[in-house]
Short mmCIF file of C-alpha atoms in Angstrom, two decimals:
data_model
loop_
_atom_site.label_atom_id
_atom_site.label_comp_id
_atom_site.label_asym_id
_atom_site.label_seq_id
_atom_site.Cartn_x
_atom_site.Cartn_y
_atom_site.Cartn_z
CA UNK P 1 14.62 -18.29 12.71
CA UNK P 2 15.12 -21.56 14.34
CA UNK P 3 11.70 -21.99 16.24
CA UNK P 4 10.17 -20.43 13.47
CA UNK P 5 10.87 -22.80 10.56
CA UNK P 6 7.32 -25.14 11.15
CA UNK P 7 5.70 -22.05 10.61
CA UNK P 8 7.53 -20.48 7.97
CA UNK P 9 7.68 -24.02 5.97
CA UNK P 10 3.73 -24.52 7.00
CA UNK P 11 3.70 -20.78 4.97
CA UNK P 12 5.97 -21.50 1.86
CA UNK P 13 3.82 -24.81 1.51
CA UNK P 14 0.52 -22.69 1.40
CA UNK P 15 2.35 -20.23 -0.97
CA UNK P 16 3.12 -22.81 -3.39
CA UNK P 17 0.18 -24.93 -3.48
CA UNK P 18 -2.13 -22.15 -4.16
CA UNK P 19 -4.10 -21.33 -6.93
CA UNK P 20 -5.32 -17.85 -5.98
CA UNK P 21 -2.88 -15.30 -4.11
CA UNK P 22 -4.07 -12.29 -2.83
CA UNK P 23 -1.86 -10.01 -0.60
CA UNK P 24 -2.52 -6.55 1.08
CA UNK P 25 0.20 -4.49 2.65
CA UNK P 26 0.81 -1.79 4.79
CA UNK P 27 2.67 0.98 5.97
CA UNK P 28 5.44 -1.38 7.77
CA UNK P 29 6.68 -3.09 4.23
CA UNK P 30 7.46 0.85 3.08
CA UNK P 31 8.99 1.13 6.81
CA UNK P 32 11.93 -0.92 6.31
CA UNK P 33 12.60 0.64 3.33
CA UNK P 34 13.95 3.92 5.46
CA UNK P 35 10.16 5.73 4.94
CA UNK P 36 9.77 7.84 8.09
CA UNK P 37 6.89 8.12 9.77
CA UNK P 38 4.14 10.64 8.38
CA UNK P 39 1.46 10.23 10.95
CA UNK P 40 0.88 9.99 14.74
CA UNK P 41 3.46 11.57 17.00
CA UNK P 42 6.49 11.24 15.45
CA UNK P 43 4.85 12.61 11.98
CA UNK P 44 5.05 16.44 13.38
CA UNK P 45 5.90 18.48 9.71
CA UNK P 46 6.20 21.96 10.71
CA UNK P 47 4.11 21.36 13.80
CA UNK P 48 1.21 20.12 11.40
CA UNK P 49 -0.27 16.31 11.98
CA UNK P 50 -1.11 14.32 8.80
CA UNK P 51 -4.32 14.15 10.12
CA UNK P 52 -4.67 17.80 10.11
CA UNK P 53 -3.43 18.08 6.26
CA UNK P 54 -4.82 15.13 4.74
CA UNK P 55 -8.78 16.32 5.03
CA UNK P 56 -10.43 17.55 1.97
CA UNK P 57 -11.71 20.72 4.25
CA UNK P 58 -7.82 21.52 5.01
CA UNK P 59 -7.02 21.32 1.26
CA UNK P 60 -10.04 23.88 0.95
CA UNK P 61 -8.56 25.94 3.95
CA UNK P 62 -5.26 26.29 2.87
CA UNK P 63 -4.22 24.37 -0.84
CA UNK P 64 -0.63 25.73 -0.85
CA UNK P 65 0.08 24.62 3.03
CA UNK P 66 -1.47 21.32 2.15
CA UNK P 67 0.73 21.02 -1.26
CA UNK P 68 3.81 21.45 0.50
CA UNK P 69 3.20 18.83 2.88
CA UNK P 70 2.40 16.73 0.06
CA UNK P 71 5.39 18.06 -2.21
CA UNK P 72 8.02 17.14 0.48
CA UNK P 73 6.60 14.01 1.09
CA UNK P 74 7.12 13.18 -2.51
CA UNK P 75 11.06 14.56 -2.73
CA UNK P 76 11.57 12.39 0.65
CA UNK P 77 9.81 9.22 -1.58
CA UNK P 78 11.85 9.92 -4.37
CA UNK P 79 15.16 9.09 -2.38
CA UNK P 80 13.42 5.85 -1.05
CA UNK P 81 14.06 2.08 -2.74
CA UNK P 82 12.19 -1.12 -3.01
CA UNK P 83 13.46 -3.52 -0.18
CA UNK P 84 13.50 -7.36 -0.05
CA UNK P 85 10.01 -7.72 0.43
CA UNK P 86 8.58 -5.38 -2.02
CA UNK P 87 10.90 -7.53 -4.56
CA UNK P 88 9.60 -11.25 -3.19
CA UNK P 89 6.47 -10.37 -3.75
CA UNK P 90 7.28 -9.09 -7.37
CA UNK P 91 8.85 -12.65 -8.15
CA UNK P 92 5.69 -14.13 -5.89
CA UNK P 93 3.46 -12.51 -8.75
CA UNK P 94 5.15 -14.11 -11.41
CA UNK P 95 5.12 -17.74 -10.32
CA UNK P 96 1.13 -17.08 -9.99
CA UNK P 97 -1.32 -16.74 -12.42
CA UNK P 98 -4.10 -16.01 -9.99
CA UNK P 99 -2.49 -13.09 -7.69
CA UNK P 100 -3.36 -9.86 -6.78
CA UNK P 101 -1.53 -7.28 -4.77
CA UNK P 102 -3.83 -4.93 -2.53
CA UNK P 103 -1.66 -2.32 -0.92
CA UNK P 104 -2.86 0.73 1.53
CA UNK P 105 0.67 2.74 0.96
CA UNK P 106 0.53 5.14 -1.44
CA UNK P 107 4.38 5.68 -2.35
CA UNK P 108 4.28 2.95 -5.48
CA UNK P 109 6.95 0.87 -4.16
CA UNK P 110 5.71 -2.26 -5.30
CA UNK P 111 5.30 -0.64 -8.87
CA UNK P 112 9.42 0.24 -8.76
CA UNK P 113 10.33 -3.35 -7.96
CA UNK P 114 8.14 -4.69 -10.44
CA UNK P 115 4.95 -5.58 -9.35
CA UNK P 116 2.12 -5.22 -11.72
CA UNK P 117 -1.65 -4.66 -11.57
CA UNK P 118 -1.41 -3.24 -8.22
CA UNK P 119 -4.76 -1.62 -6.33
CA UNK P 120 -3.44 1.18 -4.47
CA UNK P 121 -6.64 1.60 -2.24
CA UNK P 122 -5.58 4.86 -0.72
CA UNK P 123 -4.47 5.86 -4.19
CA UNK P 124 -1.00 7.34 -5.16
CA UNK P 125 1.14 10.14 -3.86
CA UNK P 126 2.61 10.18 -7.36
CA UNK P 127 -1.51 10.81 -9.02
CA UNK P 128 -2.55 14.13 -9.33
CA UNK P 129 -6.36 14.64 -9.75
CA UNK P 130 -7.93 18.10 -11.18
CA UNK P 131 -10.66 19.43 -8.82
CA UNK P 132 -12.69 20.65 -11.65
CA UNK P 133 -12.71 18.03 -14.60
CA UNK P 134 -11.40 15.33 -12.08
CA UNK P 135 -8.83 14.63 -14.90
CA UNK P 136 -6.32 12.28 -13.19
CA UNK P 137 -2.52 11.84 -14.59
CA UNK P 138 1.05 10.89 -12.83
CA UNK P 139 4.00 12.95 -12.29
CA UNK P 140 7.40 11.56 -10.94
CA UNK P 141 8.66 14.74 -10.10
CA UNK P 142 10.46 14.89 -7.10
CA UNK P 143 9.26 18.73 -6.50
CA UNK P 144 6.44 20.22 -7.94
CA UNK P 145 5.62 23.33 -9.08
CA UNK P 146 3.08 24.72 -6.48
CA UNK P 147 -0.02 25.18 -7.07
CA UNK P 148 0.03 22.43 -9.68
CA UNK P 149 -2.77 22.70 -12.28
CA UNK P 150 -4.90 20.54 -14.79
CA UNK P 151 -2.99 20.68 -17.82
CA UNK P 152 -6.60 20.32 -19.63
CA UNK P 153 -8.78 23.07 -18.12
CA UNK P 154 -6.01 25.28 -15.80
CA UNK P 155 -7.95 24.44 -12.63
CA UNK P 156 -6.51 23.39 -9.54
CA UNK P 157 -4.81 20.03 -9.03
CA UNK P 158 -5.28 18.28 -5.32
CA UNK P 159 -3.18 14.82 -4.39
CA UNK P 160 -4.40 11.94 -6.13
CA UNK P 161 -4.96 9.89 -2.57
CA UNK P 162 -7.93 9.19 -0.53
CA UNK P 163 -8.06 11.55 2.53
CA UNK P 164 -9.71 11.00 5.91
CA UNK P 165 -13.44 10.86 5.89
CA UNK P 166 -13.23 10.60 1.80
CA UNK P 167 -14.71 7.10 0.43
CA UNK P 168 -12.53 4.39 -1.65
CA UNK P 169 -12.80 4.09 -5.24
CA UNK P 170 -15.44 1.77 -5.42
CA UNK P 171 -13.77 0.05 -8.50
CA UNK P 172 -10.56 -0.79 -6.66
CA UNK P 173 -11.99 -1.50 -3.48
CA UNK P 174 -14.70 -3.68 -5.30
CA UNK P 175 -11.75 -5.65 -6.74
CA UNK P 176 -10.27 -6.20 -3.55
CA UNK P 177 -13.06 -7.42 -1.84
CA UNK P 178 -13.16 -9.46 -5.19
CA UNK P 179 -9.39 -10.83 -4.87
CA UNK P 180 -9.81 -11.34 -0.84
CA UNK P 181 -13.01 -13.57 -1.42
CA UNK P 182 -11.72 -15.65 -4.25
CA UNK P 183 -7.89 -16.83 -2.89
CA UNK P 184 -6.94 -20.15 -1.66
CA UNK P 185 -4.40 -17.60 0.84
CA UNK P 186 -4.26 -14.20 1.78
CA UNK P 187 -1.19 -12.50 2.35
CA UNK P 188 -0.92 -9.82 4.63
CA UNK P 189 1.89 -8.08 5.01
CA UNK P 190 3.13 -5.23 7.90
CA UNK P 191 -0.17 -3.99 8.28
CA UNK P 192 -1.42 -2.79 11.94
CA UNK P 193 -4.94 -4.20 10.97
CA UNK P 194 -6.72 -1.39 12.45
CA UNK P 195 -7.46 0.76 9.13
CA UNK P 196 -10.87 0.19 7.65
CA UNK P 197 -12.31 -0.80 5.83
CA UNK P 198 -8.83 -2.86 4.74
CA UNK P 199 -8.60 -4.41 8.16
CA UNK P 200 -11.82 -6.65 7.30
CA UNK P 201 -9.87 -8.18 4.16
CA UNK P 202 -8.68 -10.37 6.17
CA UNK P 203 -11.78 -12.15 7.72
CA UNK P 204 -13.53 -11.79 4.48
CA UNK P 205 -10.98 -13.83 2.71
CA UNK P 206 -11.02 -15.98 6.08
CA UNK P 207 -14.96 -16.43 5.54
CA UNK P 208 -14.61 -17.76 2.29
CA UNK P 209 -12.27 -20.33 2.91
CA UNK P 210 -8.74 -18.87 2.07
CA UNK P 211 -5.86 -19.44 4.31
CA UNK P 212 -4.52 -16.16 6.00
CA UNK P 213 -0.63 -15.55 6.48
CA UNK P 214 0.25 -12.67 8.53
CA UNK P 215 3.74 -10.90 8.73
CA UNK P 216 4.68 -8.37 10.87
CA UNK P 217 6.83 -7.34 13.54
CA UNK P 218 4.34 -7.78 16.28
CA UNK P 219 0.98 -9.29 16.80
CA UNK P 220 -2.11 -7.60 15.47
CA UNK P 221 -6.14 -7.51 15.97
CA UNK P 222 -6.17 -10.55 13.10
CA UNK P 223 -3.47 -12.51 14.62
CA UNK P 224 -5.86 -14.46 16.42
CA UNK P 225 -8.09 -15.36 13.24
CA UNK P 226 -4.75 -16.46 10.90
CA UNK P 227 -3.85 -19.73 9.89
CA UNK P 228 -0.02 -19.00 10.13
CA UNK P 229 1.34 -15.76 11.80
CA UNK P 230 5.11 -14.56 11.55
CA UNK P 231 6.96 -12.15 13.73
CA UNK P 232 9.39 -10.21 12.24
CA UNK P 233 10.68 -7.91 9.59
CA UNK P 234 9.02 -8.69 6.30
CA UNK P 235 12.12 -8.15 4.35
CA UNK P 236 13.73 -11.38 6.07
CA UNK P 237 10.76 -13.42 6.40
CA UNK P 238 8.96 -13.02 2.72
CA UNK P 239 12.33 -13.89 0.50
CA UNK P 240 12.02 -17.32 2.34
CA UNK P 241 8.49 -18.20 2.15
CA UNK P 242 8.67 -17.09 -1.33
CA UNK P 243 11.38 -19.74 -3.43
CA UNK P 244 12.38 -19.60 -6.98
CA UNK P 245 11.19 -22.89 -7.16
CA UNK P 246 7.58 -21.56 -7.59
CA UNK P 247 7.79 -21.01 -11.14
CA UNK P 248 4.21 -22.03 -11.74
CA UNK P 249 4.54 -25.19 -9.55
CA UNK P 250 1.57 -27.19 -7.96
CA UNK P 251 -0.89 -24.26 -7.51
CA UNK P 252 -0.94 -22.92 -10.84
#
């Protein structure tokens, strides 16, 4: 990381002089923790495409076909662990105050290293949500019982994650536009910057004076626009922007 270390001291000096913290990940933190792929080419499950399962009209078409997909996603999740960077930002959180963790990933890995108060703006593969009395709870199993159902009313249970062409809880997404606004640097972490409406996080914060970080493993639309960009695999590059000697030091 030789010709890297201006930038990645440049980064641990914004990290520790900041009030406000605000991060948002993406599907390449959950990568490098062994995740395979679940969309675009390589995401073939039984010849299906996510984006051929993930649709509120193929849940409609076909709820048992669509709960498989869903129920061996969640047995291949269950095998998964935290890596480095899911656990730096954990201790990150705890040397702010001020810090909020936006993530698009829906498998709760930042939840089992420790993070807290987490907006999962895609929601969680671990939710279930009734489709009658939109009842919503969490179940850890690693299998399911298909077709799951509401253990209130007995009607059907769906995913509790936001499908393609389905809006954003307006709550959480209100909070992260909140969070993104409001921080002295934005964090964002292996995320290809081309989902929205997450992708514009990043200029909002921009826009209202925070300083952007971006790591990833190669450059993105918003590389351009940061204040300090990083190549490379989060899990080496976040554990050394992110010291123990943070403890609530000049920023909080």
């Amino acid at each position: 990381m030789g010709e890297k270390a201006p930038e990645m001291e440049r980064a641990r000096a914004l990290l520790r002089d900041a009030h406000s913290v605000a991060v948002l990940t993406g599907a390449g933190i959950s990568a490098e923790s062994g995740i395979p792929t679940f969309r675009g080419a390589g995401g073939l499950w039984k010849q299906f495409r996510a984006e051929d399962l993930a649709t509120p009209e193929a849940f409609r078409r076909d709820p048992r076909l669509c709960w498989e997909w869903y129920d061996w996603r969640r047995s291949v999740l269950s095998q998964v662990q935290p890596n480095a960077a899911h656990h730096a930002l954990a201790r990150l959180q705890r040397t702010k105050r001020d810090f909020t963790l936006i993530t698009q990933n829906v498998d709760g890995l930042h939840f089992a290293a420790g993070s807290e108060r987490v907006l999962e703006v895609h929601g969680s593969i671990w939710n279930l949500r009734c489709t009658g009395c939109e009842r919503e709870w969490t179940d850890r199993s690693a299998r399911l019982e298909l077709l799951p159902q509401c253990p209130a009313c007995d009607k059907l249970a769906r995913p509790g994650v936001v499908w393609f062409g389905e809006k954003l809880n307006p709550n959480t997404w209100a909070a992260a536009e909140r969070a993104a606004s409001s921080s002295d640097v934005f964090l964002v972490v292996g995320t290809s910057a081309m989902v929205y409406p997450a992708a514009g996080l990043a200029p909002l914060a921009r826009s209202a004076g925070a300083k952007v970080i971006e790591v990833n493993i190669e450059a993105t639309p918003v590389s351009g626009l940061v204040d300090c960009a990083l190549t490379g695999r989060a899990g080496e590059i976040l554990p050394a922007i992110v010291s123990s000697d943070q403890e609530y030091g000049a920023g909080s």
